[in-house]
XYZ file of C-alpha atoms in Angstrom:
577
model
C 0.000 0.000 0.000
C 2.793 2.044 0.451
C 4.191 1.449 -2.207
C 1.660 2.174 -4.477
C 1.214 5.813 -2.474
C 4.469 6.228 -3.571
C 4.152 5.734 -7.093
C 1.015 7.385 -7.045
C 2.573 10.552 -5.706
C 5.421 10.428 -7.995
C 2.767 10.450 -10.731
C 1.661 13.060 -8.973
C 4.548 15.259 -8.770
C 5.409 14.457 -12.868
C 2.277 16.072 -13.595
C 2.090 19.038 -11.565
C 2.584 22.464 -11.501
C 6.160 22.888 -9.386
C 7.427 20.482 -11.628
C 6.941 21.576 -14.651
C 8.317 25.261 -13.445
C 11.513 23.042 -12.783
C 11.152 22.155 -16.304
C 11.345 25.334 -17.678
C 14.051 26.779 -15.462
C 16.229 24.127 -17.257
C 14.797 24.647 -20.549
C 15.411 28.079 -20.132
C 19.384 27.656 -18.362
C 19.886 26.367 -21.747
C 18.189 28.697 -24.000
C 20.907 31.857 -23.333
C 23.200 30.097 -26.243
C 23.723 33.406 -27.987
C 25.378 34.819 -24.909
C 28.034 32.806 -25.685
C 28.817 33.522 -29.429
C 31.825 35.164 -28.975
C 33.980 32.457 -27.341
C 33.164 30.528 -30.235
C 33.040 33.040 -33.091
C 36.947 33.013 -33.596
C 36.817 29.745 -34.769
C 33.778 30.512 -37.252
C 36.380 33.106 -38.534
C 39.579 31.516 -38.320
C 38.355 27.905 -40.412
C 35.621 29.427 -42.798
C 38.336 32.570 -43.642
C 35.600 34.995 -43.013
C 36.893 39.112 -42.560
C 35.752 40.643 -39.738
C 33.238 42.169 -41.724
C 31.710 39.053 -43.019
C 31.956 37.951 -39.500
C 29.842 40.729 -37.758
C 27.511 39.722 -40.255
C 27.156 36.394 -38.897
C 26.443 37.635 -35.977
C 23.852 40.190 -36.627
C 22.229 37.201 -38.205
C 22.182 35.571 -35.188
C 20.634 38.824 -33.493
C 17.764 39.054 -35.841
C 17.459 35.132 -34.807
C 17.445 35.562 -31.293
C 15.128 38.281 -31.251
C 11.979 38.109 -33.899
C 9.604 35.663 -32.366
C 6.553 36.982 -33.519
C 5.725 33.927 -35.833
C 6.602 31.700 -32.350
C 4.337 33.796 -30.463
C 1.398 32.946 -33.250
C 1.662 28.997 -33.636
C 1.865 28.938 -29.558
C -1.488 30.450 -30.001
C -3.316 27.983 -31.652
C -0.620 24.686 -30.893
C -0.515 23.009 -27.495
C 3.087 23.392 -25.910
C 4.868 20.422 -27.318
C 4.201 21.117 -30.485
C 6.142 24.753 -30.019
C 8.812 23.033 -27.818
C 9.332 20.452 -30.238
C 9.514 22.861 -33.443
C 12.250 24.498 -30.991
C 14.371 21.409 -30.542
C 14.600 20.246 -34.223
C 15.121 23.912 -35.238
C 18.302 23.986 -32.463
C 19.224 20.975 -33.271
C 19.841 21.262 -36.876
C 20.650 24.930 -36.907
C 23.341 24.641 -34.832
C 24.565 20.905 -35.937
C 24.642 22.083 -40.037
C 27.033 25.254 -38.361
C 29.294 22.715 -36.362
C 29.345 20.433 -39.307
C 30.415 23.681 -41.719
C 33.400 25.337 -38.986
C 34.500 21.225 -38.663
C 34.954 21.007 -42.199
C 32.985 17.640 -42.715
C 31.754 19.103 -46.124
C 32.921 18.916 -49.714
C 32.848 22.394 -50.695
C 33.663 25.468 -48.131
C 29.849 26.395 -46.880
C 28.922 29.762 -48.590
C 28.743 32.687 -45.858
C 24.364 33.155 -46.763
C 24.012 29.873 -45.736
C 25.970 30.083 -42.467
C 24.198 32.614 -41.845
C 21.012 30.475 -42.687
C 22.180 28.267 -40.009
C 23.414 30.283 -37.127
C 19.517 32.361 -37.663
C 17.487 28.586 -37.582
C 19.447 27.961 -34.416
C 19.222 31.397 -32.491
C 15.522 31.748 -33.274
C 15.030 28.309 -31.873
C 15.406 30.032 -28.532
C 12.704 32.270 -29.021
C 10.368 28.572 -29.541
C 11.906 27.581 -26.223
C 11.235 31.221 -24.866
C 7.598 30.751 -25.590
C 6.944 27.326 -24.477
C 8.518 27.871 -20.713
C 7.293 31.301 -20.134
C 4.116 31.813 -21.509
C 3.013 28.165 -19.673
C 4.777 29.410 -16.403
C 3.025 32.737 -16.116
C -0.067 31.224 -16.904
C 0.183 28.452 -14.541
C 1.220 30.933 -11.714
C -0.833 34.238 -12.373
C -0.302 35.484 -8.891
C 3.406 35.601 -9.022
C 4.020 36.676 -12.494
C 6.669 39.267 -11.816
C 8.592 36.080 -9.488
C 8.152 34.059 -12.488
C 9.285 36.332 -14.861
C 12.049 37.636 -12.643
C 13.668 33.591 -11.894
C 12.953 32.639 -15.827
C 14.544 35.354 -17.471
C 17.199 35.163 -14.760
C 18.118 31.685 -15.764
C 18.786 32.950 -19.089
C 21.172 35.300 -17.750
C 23.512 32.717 -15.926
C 23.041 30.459 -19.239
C 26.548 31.070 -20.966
C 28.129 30.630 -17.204
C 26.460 27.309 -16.989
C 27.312 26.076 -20.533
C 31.405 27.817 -19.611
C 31.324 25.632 -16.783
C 30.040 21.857 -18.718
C 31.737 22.776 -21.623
C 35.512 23.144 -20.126
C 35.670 19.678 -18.400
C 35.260 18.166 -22.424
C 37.926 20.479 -24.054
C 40.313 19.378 -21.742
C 44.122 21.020 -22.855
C 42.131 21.914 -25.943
C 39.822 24.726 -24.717
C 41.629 27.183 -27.598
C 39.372 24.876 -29.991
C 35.638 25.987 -29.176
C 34.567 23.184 -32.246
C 33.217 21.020 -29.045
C 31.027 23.813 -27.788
C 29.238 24.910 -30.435
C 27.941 20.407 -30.666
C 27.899 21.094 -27.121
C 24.829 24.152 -27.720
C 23.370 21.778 -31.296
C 22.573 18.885 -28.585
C 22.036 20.134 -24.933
C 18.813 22.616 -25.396
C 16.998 20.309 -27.735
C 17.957 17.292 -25.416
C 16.490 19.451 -22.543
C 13.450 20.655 -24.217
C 12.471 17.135 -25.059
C 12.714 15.823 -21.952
C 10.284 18.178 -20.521
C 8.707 18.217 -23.790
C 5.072 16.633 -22.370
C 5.963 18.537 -18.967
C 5.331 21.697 -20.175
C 1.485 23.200 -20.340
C -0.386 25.398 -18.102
C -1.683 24.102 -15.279
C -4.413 25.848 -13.301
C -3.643 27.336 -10.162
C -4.835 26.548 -6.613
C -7.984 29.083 -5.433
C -6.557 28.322 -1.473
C -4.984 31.452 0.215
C -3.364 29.192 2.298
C -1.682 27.794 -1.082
C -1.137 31.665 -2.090
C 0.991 32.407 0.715
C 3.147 29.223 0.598
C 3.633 29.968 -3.113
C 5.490 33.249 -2.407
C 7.645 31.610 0.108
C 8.535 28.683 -2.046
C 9.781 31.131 -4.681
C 11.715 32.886 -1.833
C 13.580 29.897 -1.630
C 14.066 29.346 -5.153
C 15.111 33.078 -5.738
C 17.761 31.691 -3.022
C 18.962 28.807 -4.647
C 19.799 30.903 -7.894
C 21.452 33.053 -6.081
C 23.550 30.456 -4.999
C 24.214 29.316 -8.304
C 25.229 32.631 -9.708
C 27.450 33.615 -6.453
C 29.126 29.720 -7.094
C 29.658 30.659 -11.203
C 30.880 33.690 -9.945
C 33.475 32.498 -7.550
C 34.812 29.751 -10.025
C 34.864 32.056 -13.640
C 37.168 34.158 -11.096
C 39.094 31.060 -9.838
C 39.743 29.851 -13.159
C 41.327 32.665 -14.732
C 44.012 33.214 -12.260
C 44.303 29.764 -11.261
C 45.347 26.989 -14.401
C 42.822 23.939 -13.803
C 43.526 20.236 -15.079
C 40.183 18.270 -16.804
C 39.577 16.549 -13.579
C 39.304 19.961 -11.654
C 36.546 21.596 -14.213
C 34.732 18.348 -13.965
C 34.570 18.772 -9.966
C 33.335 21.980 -11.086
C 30.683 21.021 -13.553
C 29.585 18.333 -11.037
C 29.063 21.125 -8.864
C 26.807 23.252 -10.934
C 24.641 19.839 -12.328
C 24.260 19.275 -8.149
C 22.829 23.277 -7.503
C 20.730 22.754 -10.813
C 18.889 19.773 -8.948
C 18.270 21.482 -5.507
C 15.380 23.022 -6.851
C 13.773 19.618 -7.033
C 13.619 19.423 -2.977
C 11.263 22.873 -2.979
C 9.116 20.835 -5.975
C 8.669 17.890 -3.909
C 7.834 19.742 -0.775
C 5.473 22.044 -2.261
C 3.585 18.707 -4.424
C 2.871 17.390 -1.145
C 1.873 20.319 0.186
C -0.604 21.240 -2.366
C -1.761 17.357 -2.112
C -2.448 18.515 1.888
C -4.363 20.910 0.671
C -6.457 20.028 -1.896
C -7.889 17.086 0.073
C -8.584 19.232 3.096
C -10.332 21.875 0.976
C -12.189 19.185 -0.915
C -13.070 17.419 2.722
C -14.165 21.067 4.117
C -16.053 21.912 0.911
C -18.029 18.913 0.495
C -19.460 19.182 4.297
C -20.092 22.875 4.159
C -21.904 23.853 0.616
C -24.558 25.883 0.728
C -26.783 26.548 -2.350
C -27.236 29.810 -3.565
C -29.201 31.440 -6.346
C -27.417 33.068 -9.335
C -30.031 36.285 -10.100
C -29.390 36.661 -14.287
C -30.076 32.816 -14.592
C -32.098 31.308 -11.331
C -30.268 28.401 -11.657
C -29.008 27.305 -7.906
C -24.988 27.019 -7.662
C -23.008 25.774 -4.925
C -21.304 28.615 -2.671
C -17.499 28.128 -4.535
C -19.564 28.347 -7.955
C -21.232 31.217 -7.467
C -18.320 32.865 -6.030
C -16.358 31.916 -9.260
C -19.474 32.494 -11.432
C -19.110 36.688 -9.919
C -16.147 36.643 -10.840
C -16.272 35.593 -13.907
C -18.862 37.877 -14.947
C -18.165 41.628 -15.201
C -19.847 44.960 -15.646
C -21.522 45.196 -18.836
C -19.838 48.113 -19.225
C -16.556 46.293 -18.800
C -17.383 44.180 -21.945
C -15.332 44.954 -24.778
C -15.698 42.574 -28.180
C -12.017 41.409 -29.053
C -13.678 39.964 -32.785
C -10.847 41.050 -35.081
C -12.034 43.177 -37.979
C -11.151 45.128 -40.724
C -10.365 48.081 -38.753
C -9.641 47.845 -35.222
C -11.655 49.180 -32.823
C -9.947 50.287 -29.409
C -9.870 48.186 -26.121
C -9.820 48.697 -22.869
C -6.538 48.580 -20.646
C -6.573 45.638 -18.970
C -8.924 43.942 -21.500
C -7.930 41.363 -24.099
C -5.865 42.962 -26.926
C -5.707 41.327 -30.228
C -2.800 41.275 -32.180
C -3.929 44.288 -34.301
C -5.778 46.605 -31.552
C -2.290 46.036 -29.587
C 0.162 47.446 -32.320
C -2.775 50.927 -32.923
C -2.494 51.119 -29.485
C -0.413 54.370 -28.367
C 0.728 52.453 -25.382
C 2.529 49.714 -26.989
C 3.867 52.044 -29.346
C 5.532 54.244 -26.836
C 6.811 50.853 -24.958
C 8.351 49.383 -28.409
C 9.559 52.547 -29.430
C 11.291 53.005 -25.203
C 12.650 49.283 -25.792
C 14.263 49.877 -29.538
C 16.418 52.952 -27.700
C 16.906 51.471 -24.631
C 17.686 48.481 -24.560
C 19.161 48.763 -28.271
C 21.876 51.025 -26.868
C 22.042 48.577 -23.597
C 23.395 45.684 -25.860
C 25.828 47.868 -27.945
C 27.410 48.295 -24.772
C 27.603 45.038 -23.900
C 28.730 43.504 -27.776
C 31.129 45.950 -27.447
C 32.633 45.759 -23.937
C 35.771 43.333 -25.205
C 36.608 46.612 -27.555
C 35.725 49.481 -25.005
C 38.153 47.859 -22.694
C 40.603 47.269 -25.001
C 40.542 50.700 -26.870
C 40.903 51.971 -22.550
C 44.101 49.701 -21.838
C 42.623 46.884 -19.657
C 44.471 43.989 -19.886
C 42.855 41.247 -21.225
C 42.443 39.589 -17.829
C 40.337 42.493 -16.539
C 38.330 42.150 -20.002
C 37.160 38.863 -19.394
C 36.256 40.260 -16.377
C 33.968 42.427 -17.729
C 31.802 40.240 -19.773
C 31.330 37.700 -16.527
C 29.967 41.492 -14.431
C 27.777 42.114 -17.360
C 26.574 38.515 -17.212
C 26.162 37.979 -13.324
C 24.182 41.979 -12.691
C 22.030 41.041 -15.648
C 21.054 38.097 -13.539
C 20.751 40.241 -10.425
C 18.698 42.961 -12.395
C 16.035 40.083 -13.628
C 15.517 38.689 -10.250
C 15.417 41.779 -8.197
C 12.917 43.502 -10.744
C 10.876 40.471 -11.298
C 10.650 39.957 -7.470
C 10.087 43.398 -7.108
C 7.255 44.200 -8.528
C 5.496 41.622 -6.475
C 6.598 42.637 -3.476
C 3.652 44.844 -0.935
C 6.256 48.094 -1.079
C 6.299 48.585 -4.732
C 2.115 47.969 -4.738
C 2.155 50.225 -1.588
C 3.672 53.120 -3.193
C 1.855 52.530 -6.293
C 5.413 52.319 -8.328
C 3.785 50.995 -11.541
C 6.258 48.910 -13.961
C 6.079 52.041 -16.487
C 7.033 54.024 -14.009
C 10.090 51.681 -12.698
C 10.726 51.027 -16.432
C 11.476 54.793 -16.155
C 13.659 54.601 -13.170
C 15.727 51.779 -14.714
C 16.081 53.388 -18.426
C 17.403 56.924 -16.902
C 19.904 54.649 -14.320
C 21.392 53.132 -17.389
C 22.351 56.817 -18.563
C 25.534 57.612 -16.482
C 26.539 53.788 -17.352
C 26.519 54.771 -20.689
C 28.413 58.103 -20.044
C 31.237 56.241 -17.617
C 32.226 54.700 -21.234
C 31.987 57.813 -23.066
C 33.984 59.394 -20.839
C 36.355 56.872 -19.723
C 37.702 57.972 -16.296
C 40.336 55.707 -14.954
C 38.873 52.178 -13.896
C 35.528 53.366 -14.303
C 34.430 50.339 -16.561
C 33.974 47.995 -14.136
C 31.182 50.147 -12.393
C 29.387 50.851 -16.168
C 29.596 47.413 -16.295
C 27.713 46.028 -13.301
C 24.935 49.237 -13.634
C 24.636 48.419 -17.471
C 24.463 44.594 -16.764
C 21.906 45.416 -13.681
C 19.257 47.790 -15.887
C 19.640 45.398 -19.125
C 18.370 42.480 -17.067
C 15.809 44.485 -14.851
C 14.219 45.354 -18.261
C 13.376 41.853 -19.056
C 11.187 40.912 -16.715
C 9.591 44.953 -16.573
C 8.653 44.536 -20.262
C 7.280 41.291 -20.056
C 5.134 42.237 -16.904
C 3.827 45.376 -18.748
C 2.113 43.802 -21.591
C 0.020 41.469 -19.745
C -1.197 44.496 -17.484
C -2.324 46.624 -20.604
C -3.346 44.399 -22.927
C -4.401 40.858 -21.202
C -3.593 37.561 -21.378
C -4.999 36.105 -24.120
C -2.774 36.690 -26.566
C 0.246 37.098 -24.298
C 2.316 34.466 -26.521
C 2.168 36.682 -29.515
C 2.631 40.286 -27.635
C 5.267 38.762 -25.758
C 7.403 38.662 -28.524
C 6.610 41.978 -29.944
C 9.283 43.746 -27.206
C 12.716 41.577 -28.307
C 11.630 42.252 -31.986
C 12.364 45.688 -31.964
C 15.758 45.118 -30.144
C 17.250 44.284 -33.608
C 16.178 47.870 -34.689
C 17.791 49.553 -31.881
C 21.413 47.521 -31.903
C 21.216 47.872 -36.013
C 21.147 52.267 -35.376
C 23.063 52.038 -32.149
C 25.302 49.759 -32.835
C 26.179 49.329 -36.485
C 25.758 52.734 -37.863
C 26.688 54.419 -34.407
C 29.691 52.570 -32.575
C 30.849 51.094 -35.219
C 30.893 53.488 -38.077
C 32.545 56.271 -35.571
C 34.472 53.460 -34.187
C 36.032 53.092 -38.042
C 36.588 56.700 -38.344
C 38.795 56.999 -35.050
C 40.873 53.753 -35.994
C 41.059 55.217 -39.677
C 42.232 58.785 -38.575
C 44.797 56.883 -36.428
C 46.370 54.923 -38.967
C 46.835 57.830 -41.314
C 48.707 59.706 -38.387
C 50.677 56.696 -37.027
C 51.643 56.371 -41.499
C 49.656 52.914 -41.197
C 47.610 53.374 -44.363
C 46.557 50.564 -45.426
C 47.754 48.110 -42.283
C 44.713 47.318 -39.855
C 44.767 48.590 -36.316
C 43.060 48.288 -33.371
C 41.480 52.087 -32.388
C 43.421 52.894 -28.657
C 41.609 55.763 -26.316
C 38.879 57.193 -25.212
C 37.842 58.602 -29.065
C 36.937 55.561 -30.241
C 33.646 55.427 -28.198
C 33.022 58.901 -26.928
C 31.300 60.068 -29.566
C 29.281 56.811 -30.012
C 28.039 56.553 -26.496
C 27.350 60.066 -25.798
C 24.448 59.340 -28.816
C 23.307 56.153 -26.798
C 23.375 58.148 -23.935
C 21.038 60.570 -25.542
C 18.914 58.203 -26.990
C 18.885 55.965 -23.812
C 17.438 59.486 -22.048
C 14.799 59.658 -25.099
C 14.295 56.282 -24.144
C 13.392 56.772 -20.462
C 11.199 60.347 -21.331
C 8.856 57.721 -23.226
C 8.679 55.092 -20.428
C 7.772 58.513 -18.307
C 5.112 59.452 -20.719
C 3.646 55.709 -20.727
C 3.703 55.910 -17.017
C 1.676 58.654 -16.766
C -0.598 57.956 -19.431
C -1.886 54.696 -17.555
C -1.165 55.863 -13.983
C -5.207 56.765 -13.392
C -5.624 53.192 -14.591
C -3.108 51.627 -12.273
C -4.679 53.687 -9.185
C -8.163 52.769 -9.834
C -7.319 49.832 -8.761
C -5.282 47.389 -10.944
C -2.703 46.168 -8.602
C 1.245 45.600 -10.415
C 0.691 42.467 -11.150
C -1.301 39.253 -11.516
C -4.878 40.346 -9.793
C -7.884 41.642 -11.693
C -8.974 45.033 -12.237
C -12.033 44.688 -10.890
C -13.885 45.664 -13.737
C -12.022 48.938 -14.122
C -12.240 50.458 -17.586
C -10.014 52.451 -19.394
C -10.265 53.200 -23.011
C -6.686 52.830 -24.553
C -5.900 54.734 -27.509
């Protein structure tokens, strides 16, 4: 008897809701493979004899990959989740296998630089498949801790190019010049993941208890906890190994390490599956001996006490009704109403929040694409720049988690700090980041590093938490996707035509005065990105005056009673333009 409790409770656990969150923290440690394009990306350029030209082109493909997931966003609308997880898997998995295959060599003829760029695109967009399938079933499946959710998911991300760094090295062994092993290494390990969670992941409906409320927010207390741990442990050992030489043996202790922190999180799933077991049964127990029948007034039909209680709540005002039918033209909704796809992008609101995350965030990631560069151009040893990149990493983390937990937490709701309004704060914090690198004062890159790291992750989760607020659930796995499309835009002005057309300039004006015509140099001093980042810093400042104009356009409709996040409105209406 035993025994079979046992295995029914397993069953149990398989199928429920803390477990398939576990699932998509892993899916979505592994779905950050981008992060880590340019410890591979010499090798692309070394075997394939690509200019750096050719090169940056591969990697804006992989950009444009990484970031327009609109089409994912519509087939998760009408697909269940394995079908978008699985599209994910094959897509990573033979994206990312053809471009190991081509850098190896296995081929006949050398692969043609379109259709790298083919492959590298197939296998970054992939991500946005996995993207879909965790989050949007996550939030879903916890609606009450949404900004917690978002906060840990997009957090994972974050610490995803530490965690592949860290099971890559014990495989590359004296060979860890030769990144061949870690680009099979990012082909296998996502799609691997995503399929094993692959019937996992799907929204599950969420406990009505209070009791089960409150243990919810301490449960993700202690997961926010645990990932702490793992990032203050990938910290520690990225810092180890670079002043300290490590054998095979050593990076596997290491990588054991990391696989044994991954797994904690399955104690909190187990304890919180038999909790919500508890609970269920004594709620079913106390609701079975204590209905009372009630009569619903529109349809005199009599309805047990937790019926009619869910019946008023499903039913609003009439004057809180607003048709969603698509049509020709559409016709504006309500904030806090169901947005279609077309009354979303009319919508003045979504406009100013796309147009805030282009700027922002757009001149956010030219920073960090470009931080090997701004520290070489300032003198920092090359140490110290591989320091850099692991800040940027490890505060992006810290900026996900702290905003996504924020937003949740009774201060910010106290104080009525909207996420507009801290979407505000972060964008005009990310300004003197921006002008620390303009400027270039003696060791001052560490510090733009950590605040630029902190404010590019604590947009994540702010943007994601935004557009369910505004414009509803219902078609959050397609407006989800409409923020990272526009960071292409951004990086493309900002990056390409900004940084690194004034970037050119400086080294060229260099070389005539040093008599290098014609020899290719690297541009040394503060020149090469003044210019450059004093126009991000402008248009970071743009950036945040349109997240303060979106804050106060919806502020009346956040005071009237629509809490940050993850409660209803109450039947509050506010037309949207």
């Amino acid at each position: 008897m035993a025994s079979l409790s046992a295995l029914a409770f397993t069953m149990r656990l398989l199928r429920g809701r803390w477990f398939m969150l576990y699932g998509s923290f892993l899916i979505m440690s592994a779905a950050g493979a981008t992060s880590i394009f340019a410890v591979y990306s010499k090798d692309i350029k070394a075997r394939l004899g690509y200019t750096q030209e050719q090169l940056n082109t591969v990697g804006f493909f992989m950009d444009l990959g990484s970031n327009v997931g609109i089409h994912a966003g519509l087939i998760a609308e009408v697909t269940p989740p394995w079908v978008i997880l699985s599209i994910g898997a094959i897509m990573n998995l033979g994206g990312y296998l053809m471009l190991y295959l081509s850098v190896a060599g296995r081929f006949v003829s050398e692969t043609p630089l379109w259709l790298v760029c083919l492959y590298i695109f197939v296998g970054a967009n992939s991500q946005i498949f996995a993207h879909t399938g965790a989050l949007v079933n996550s939030v879903r499946s916890f609606p009450g801790s949404r900004g917690a959710i978002l906060g840990l998911l997009k957090g994972w991300i974050g610490l995803s190019a530490a965690i592949f760094s860290q099971l890559y090295l014990p495989f590359c062994a004296d060979r860890c010049s030769d990144t061949q092993r870690l680009i099979l290494l990012v082909a296998f390990l996502p799609a691997a993941i995503s399929m094993v969670f692959v019937s996992t992941i799907r929204v599950i409906p969420a406990p009505q208890q209070p009791v089960a409320a409150c243990r919810e927010i301490r449960a993700f207390r202690c997961l926010l906890y645990m990932s702490l741990g793992v990032a203050i442990y990938l910290m520690v050992a990225i810092i180890l190994q670079k002043g300290v030489h490590f054998n095979s043996t050593e990076y596997g202790l290491s990588a054991g390490i990391v696989l044994v922190m991954l797994l904690l999180p399955l104690v909190i799933v187990q304890r919180e599956e038999a909790a919500a077991a508890l609970i269920n049964d004594t709620s079913e127990t106390t609701s079975n001996s204590q209905q009372a029948l009630t009569v619903d007034v529109a349809t005199g039909e009599l309805t047990t006490a937790p019926e009619a209680a869910t019946a008023g709540m499903a039913k609003k005002p009439a004057s809180a009704v607003v048709s969603t039918q698509s049509s020709l033209w559409p016709t504006p909704v309500p904030r806090g109403q169901d947005h279609n796809i077309l009354q979303a992008m009319v919508s003045v609101d979504m406009l100013l929040l796309l147009a805030a995350t282009a700027l922002g965030v757009g001149g956010m990631l030219t920073a960090v694409y470009n931080i090997g560069q701004i520290g070489e151009s300032l003198g920092y040893p090359q140490r110290s720049i591989a320091t850099f990149v692991s800040l940027v990493s490890i505060w992006s983390y810290l900026g996900r988690v702290t905003l996504g937990f924020g937003i949740d937490t009774v201060l910010v709701r106290r104080h009525n700090l909207t996420c507009p309004l801290l979407m505000f704060v972060v964008l005009l914090l990310a300004v003197p980041g921006h002008l620390l690198i303009a400027f270039g004062v003696a060791g001052s890159l560490y510090p733009a590093s950590m605040v630029i790291g902190f404010c590019y992750g604590a947009t994540q989760p702010l943007i994601l938490a935004i557009i369910p607020e505004l414009f509803g659930l219902k078609y959050y796995s397609t407006l989800s996707n409409f923020g990272p499309t526009v960071c292409p835009v951004g990086t493309y002005l900002l990056n390409v035509r900004a940084a690194g057309r004034m970037y050119d300039k400086e080294a060229a004006r260099q070389r005539v005065g040093n008599d290098m015509a014609g020899k290719v140099a690297t541009c040394i001093g503060v020149r090469c990105f003044r210019e450059s980042f004093l126009v991000i810093a402008v248009a970071t400042a743009a950036a945040a005056a349109m997240a303060a104009v979106l804050a106060w356009r919806t502020w009346e409709f956040y005071a009237a009673g629509k809490t940050t996040m993850g409660e209803d409105n109450g039947g509050v209406v506010e037309e949207a333009d």
